[in-house]
Short mmCIF file of C-alpha atoms in Angstrom, two decimals:
data_model
loop_
_atom_site.label_atom_id
_atom_site.label_comp_id
_atom_site.label_asym_id
_atom_site.label_seq_id
_atom_site.Cartn_x
_atom_site.Cartn_y
_atom_site.Cartn_z
CA UNK B 28 26.56 15.34 -15.11
CA UNK B 29 24.59 12.69 -16.79
CA UNK B 30 22.04 10.64 -14.88
CA UNK B 31 23.03 7.67 -16.99
CA UNK B 32 25.57 5.55 -15.07
CA UNK B 33 28.28 3.37 -16.32
CA UNK B 34 27.66 -0.07 -14.85
CA UNK B 35 29.96 -0.85 -11.83
CA UNK B 36 28.88 -4.50 -11.95
CA UNK B 37 30.01 -5.13 -15.51
CA UNK B 38 32.18 -8.04 -14.44
CA UNK B 39 29.21 -9.86 -12.84
CA UNK B 40 26.21 -8.76 -14.90
CA UNK B 41 25.44 -8.54 -18.61
CA UNK B 42 22.60 -7.06 -20.69
CA UNK B 43 20.79 -9.43 -23.07
CA UNK B 44 21.03 -8.21 -26.74
CA UNK B 45 20.11 -9.36 -30.14
CA UNK B 46 17.90 -12.50 -29.61
CA UNK B 47 14.47 -13.59 -28.58
CA UNK B 48 13.05 -16.55 -26.51
CA UNK B 49 10.13 -17.62 -28.77
CA UNK B 50 6.59 -18.20 -27.54
CA UNK B 51 5.08 -17.06 -25.31
CA UNK B 52 7.58 -14.18 -25.38
CA UNK B 53 6.53 -11.60 -27.99
CA UNK B 54 9.77 -9.76 -27.32
CA UNK B 55 13.37 -9.22 -28.60
CA UNK B 56 16.05 -8.41 -26.09
CA UNK B 57 17.77 -5.17 -26.95
CA UNK B 58 20.59 -3.57 -24.92
CA UNK B 59 19.17 -0.07 -25.44
CA UNK B 60 16.03 -1.14 -23.45
CA UNK B 61 18.09 -1.25 -20.26
CA UNK B 62 19.82 1.67 -18.52
CA UNK B 63 21.06 2.67 -15.12
CA UNK B 64 19.70 6.07 -13.94
CA UNK B 65 20.98 7.40 -10.65
CA UNK B 66 22.00 3.89 -9.70
CA UNK B 67 18.56 2.40 -10.48
CA UNK B 68 18.12 -0.21 -13.34
CA UNK B 69 15.52 0.93 -15.78
CA UNK B 70 13.75 -1.77 -17.92
CA UNK B 71 11.77 -0.63 -20.89
CA UNK B 72 9.30 -2.46 -23.13
CA UNK B 73 8.25 -0.74 -26.34
CA UNK B 74 7.00 -1.55 -29.84
CA UNK B 75 9.60 -2.91 -32.31
CA UNK B 76 9.76 -2.90 -36.10
CA UNK B 77 13.25 -4.33 -36.46
CA UNK B 78 12.97 -7.85 -35.03
CA UNK B 79 10.71 -10.91 -35.48
CA UNK B 80 8.61 -10.04 -32.38
CA UNK B 81 6.31 -7.03 -31.86
CA UNK B 82 8.09 -5.54 -28.97
CA UNK B 83 11.61 -5.05 -27.64
CA UNK B 84 12.38 -5.43 -24.00
CA UNK B 85 15.13 -5.56 -21.39
CA UNK B 86 16.91 -8.43 -19.66
CA UNK B 87 19.70 -8.13 -17.16
CA UNK B 88 21.50 -11.34 -16.22
CA UNK B 89 24.52 -12.56 -14.22
CA UNK B 90 27.70 -13.84 -15.88
CA UNK B 91 27.98 -16.71 -13.32
CA UNK B 92 25.74 -19.45 -11.84
CA UNK B 93 24.62 -19.22 -8.06
CA UNK B 94 23.53 -21.89 -5.68
CA UNK B 95 21.57 -22.17 -2.35
CA UNK B 96 21.11 -18.88 -0.54
CA UNK B 97 18.93 -15.80 -0.14
CA UNK B 98 17.97 -13.80 -3.22
CA UNK B 99 16.42 -10.33 -2.67
CA UNK B 100 15.22 -7.86 -5.32
CA UNK B 101 14.07 -4.30 -4.52
CA UNK B 102 11.99 -3.17 -7.38
CA UNK B 103 8.84 -1.45 -8.70
CA UNK B 104 7.04 -3.21 -11.58
CA UNK B 105 5.42 -1.38 -14.55
CA UNK B 106 2.06 0.29 -14.21
CA UNK B 107 0.96 -1.27 -17.37
CA UNK B 108 0.54 -4.96 -16.65
CA UNK B 109 -2.08 -6.77 -18.77
CA UNK B 110 -0.19 -9.04 -21.16
CA UNK B 111 3.12 -7.87 -19.71
CA UNK B 112 5.39 -9.65 -17.30
CA UNK B 113 8.34 -8.42 -15.20
CA UNK B 114 10.26 -11.32 -13.73
CA UNK B 115 13.04 -11.74 -11.11
CA UNK B 116 14.27 -15.29 -10.92
CA UNK B 117 17.11 -17.72 -11.02
CA UNK B 118 17.27 -20.07 -14.02
CA UNK B 119 19.17 -22.91 -15.74
CA UNK B 120 18.03 -24.22 -19.06
CA UNK B 121 18.78 -27.24 -21.22
CA UNK B 122 21.61 -25.39 -23.16
CA UNK B 123 23.25 -24.22 -20.02
CA UNK B 124 24.17 -27.85 -19.00
CA UNK B 125 25.83 -26.78 -15.80
CA UNK B 126 27.29 -29.62 -13.92
CA UNK B 127 26.20 -32.12 -16.59
CA UNK B 128 22.45 -31.67 -16.05
CA UNK B 129 20.55 -30.29 -19.08
CA UNK B 130 17.15 -29.97 -17.34
CA UNK B 131 15.16 -26.76 -16.80
CA UNK B 132 15.39 -25.62 -13.16
CA UNK B 133 13.99 -22.27 -12.06
CA UNK B 134 12.76 -20.22 -9.00
CA UNK B 135 10.81 -17.24 -10.09
CA UNK B 136 8.74 -14.27 -8.91
CA UNK B 137 6.65 -12.63 -11.68
CA UNK B 138 4.71 -9.40 -11.68
CA UNK B 139 1.59 -9.57 -13.92
CA UNK B 140 -2.09 -8.68 -13.88
CA UNK B 141 -1.46 -6.21 -10.98
CA UNK B 142 -0.18 -8.97 -8.64
CA UNK B 143 2.70 -11.21 -7.79
CA UNK B 144 3.19 -14.84 -8.66
CA UNK B 145 5.58 -17.33 -7.13
CA UNK B 146 6.63 -20.47 -9.04
CA UNK B 147 9.47 -22.91 -9.54
CA UNK B 148 10.57 -25.68 -11.90
CA UNK B 149 12.61 -28.82 -11.13
CA UNK B 150 13.77 -31.12 -14.03
CA UNK B 151 11.42 -29.37 -16.44
CA UNK B 152 8.35 -29.69 -14.19
CA UNK B 153 6.56 -26.60 -13.02
CA UNK B 154 2.91 -26.07 -12.00
CA UNK B 155 3.69 -24.64 -8.56
CA UNK B 156 2.11 -21.24 -9.17
CA UNK B 157 0.87 -19.10 -6.14
CA UNK B 158 -0.69 -15.84 -7.21
CA UNK B 159 -1.19 -12.95 -4.79
CA UNK B 160 -3.40 -10.03 -5.89
CA UNK B 161 -2.99 -6.48 -4.64
CA UNK B 162 -5.86 -7.18 -2.26
CA UNK B 163 -3.94 -10.31 -0.93
CA UNK B 164 -0.77 -8.28 -0.56
CA UNK B 165 -2.38 -5.31 1.20
CA UNK B 166 -0.71 -2.99 -1.28
CA UNK B 167 -0.53 -2.38 -5.13
CA UNK B 168 3.04 -3.44 -6.20
CA UNK B 169 2.94 -0.89 -9.06
CA UNK B 170 2.77 2.02 -6.60
CA UNK B 171 6.19 1.86 -4.93
CA UNK B 172 9.42 -0.14 -4.33
CA UNK B 173 9.15 -3.31 -2.19
CA UNK B 174 11.60 -6.13 -1.51
CA UNK B 175 10.70 -9.47 -2.99
CA UNK B 176 12.73 -12.61 -2.70
CA UNK B 177 13.25 -16.20 -1.87
CA UNK B 178 15.57 -18.39 0.23
CA UNK B 179 16.54 -21.54 -1.67
CA UNK B 180 17.53 -24.45 0.55
CA UNK B 181 18.04 -28.12 -0.26
CA UNK B 182 14.58 -29.10 1.28
CA UNK B 183 12.49 -25.91 0.75
CA UNK B 184 11.97 -22.57 -0.93
CA UNK B 185 10.77 -19.71 1.19
CA UNK B 186 9.13 -16.86 -0.79
CA UNK B 187 9.21 -13.45 0.99
CA UNK B 188 7.87 -9.95 0.55
CA UNK B 189 9.36 -7.12 2.62
CA UNK B 190 10.95 -9.71 4.95
CA UNK B 191 7.69 -11.61 5.56
CA UNK B 192 7.48 -15.27 4.51
CA UNK B 193 4.36 -15.55 2.19
CA UNK B 194 4.76 -19.14 1.01
CA UNK B 195 6.98 -22.16 1.65
CA UNK B 196 7.40 -24.87 -1.01
CA UNK B 197 8.68 -28.25 0.13
CA UNK B 198 7.95 -30.56 -2.74
CA UNK B 199 10.38 -31.51 -5.55
CA UNK B 200 12.92 -28.69 -4.79
CA UNK B 201 15.73 -28.00 -7.33
CA UNK B 202 19.11 -29.17 -6.05
CA UNK B 203 22.22 -27.02 -6.32
CA UNK B 204 24.17 -30.27 -7.07
CA UNK B 205 22.24 -30.30 -10.37
CA UNK B 206 23.88 -27.05 -11.29
CA UNK B 207 23.80 -23.47 -10.20
CA UNK B 208 21.47 -20.95 -11.82
CA UNK B 209 21.76 -17.50 -13.48
CA UNK B 210 20.17 -14.49 -11.69
CA UNK B 211 17.91 -12.81 -14.24
CA UNK B 212 15.62 -9.75 -14.30
CA UNK B 213 13.50 -9.05 -17.39
CA UNK B 214 10.50 -7.23 -18.83
CA UNK B 215 8.56 -8.65 -21.76
CA UNK B 216 5.17 -8.97 -23.58
CA UNK B 217 3.36 -12.25 -23.01
CA UNK B 218 1.15 -14.00 -25.57
CA UNK B 219 -0.45 -16.48 -23.16
CA UNK B 220 -3.68 -14.73 -22.20
CA UNK B 221 -4.80 -17.12 -19.48
CA UNK B 222 -1.51 -16.57 -17.58
CA UNK B 223 -0.62 -13.03 -18.28
CA UNK B 224 -3.98 -11.29 -19.16
CA UNK B 225 -4.94 -9.92 -22.61
CA UNK B 226 -2.12 -8.58 -24.76
CA UNK B 227 -2.18 -4.76 -24.87
CA UNK B 228 -2.99 -2.88 -28.13
CA UNK B 229 -0.23 -0.38 -27.33
CA UNK B 230 2.86 -1.28 -25.27
CA UNK B 231 4.62 1.31 -23.13
CA UNK B 232 5.92 -0.22 -19.91
CA UNK B 233 8.81 0.63 -17.58
CA UNK B 234 9.98 -1.34 -14.56
CA UNK B 235 12.68 -0.26 -12.00
CA UNK B 236 15.21 -2.34 -10.03
CA UNK B 237 16.92 -0.57 -7.23
CA UNK B 238 19.11 -3.45 -6.00
CA UNK B 239 19.72 -7.16 -5.90
CA UNK B 240 21.28 -9.04 -3.01
CA UNK B 241 22.55 -12.60 -2.95
CA UNK B 242 23.69 -14.24 0.37
CA UNK B 243 25.19 -17.67 0.11
CA UNK B 244 23.72 -20.37 2.38
CA UNK B 245 26.35 -21.63 4.81
CA UNK B 246 26.20 -25.35 4.87
CA UNK B 247 26.83 -27.03 8.29
CA UNK B 248 28.97 -30.13 8.07
CA UNK B 249 27.60 -33.17 9.84
CA UNK B 250 29.97 -35.03 12.15
#
């Protein structure tokens, strides 16, 4: 009985394979870097000699776009974290052009430098980073599984950890009418030292994703 699972969510999720994002990603996406073991998604980042970047990493993404609602991710990021990023986020880029809007919109939680960073983009504009260190959190995210997430509403984004609201953003919120977003989880090597920490000499990182939950926001009609 193999621990490797066939993916029961194959109609809703896909594994990125055979391309790279460019700077600051020093990573090519390869399908073999993602596996499901006993129901848990395993994301691997390792050296690569067969692509135009120095590492190969894993990205797991939905087939469809999603809108307002609650997004929760139960995960454990890699122990190695300087110059390495694990991200859980929703995203729409210029080439997605969902609903006629080509702008970059994103709501993201990133695991880097031993802590957790919240951020979002609306119409190509970011700069909303909030970083919480292990000391701020009261625990080291690398030690165990925790539930991270956000609630995307028309007027605010609530970022949560283990059910507790840690930050509420209210300025320049992405709108679902501008297009829904993919749900994406990935692990990659980062070249932007100020943001991610110094790039490691040797890369050997593994992140774990137990589950993802999306709950659609019920809109109340005004009479």
